[in-house]
């Protein structure tokens, strides 16, 4: 998808979930974040190629379980 002028991840989080501890990560930082932080739930949202990251996210959680 093409970016929409004036719309960013920060603006979406601020307006949709202003009182949450939502964290915005760059794609290249996701694996490291999972390795260094404990969470029961990890939710990813995005557009374009975000679906390609589900393999990486799942792999990192599987490694943590072993």
Coordinates of C-alpha atoms in Angstrom, one line a residue:
X1 CA 0.0 0.0 0.0
X2 CA 1.1 3.5 -0.6
X3 CA 1.6 5.8 2.4
X4 CA -1.2 8.3 3.1
X5 CA 0.0 11.9 3.6
X6 CA -0.4 13.0 7.2
X7 CA -1.0 9.4 8.6
X8 CA 1.7 7.6 10.6
X9 CA 1.8 4.8 13.1
X10 CA 2.2 7.3 15.9
X11 CA -0.9 9.2 14.9
X12 CA -3.0 6.0 14.7
X13 CA -1.9 4.7 18.1
X14 CA -2.5 8.1 19.7
X15 CA -6.0 8.3 18.3
X16 CA -7.1 4.6 18.5
X17 CA -5.5 3.6 21.8
X18 CA -4.2 6.7 23.6
X19 CA -4.1 5.1 27.1
X20 CA -2.3 1.9 26.1
X21 CA 1.4 0.9 26.4
X22 CA 1.5 0.3 22.6
X23 CA 4.9 0.1 21.2
X24 CA 5.8 0.9 17.6
X25 CA 8.8 -1.1 16.3
X26 CA 10.6 -1.1 13.0
X27 CA 10.4 -4.4 11.2
X28 CA 14.1 -5.0 11.7
X29 CA 13.7 -4.6 15.5
X30 CA 10.9 -7.1 16.1
X31 CA 13.0 -10.3 16.6
X32 CA 15.4 -8.6 19.0
X33 CA 12.5 -7.1 21.0
X34 CA 10.9 -10.5 21.4
X35 CA 14.2 -12.0 22.5
X36 CA 14.7 -9.4 25.1
X37 CA 11.2 -8.9 26.5
X38 CA 8.7 -11.2 28.1
X39 CA 5.1 -11.0 27.0
X40 CA 2.1 -13.4 26.9
X41 CA 0.6 -11.6 23.9
X42 CA 2.2 -9.9 20.9
X43 CA -0.1 -8.2 18.4
X44 CA 1.2 -6.9 15.1
X45 CA -0.7 -4.6 12.9
X46 CA 0.3 -2.9 9.7
X47 CA -0.1 -2.7 6.0
X48 CA 1.7 -3.9 3.0
X49 CA 4.1 -6.7 3.7
X50 CA 3.5 -7.0 7.5
X51 CA 2.1 -10.5 6.9
X52 CA 5.6 -11.7 5.9
X53 CA 6.7 -11.0 9.5
X54 CA 4.4 -13.6 11.1
X55 CA 6.9 -16.3 10.4
X56 CA 9.7 -14.4 12.2
X57 CA 7.4 -13.6 15.1
X58 CA 6.3 -17.2 15.5
X59 CA 9.9 -18.5 15.2
X60 CA 11.1 -16.2 18.0
X61 CA 8.3 -17.3 20.4
X62 CA 9.0 -20.9 19.6
X63 CA 12.7 -20.4 20.4
X64 CA 11.8 -18.8 23.7
X65 CA 9.7 -21.8 24.6
X66 CA 12.6 -24.3 24.1

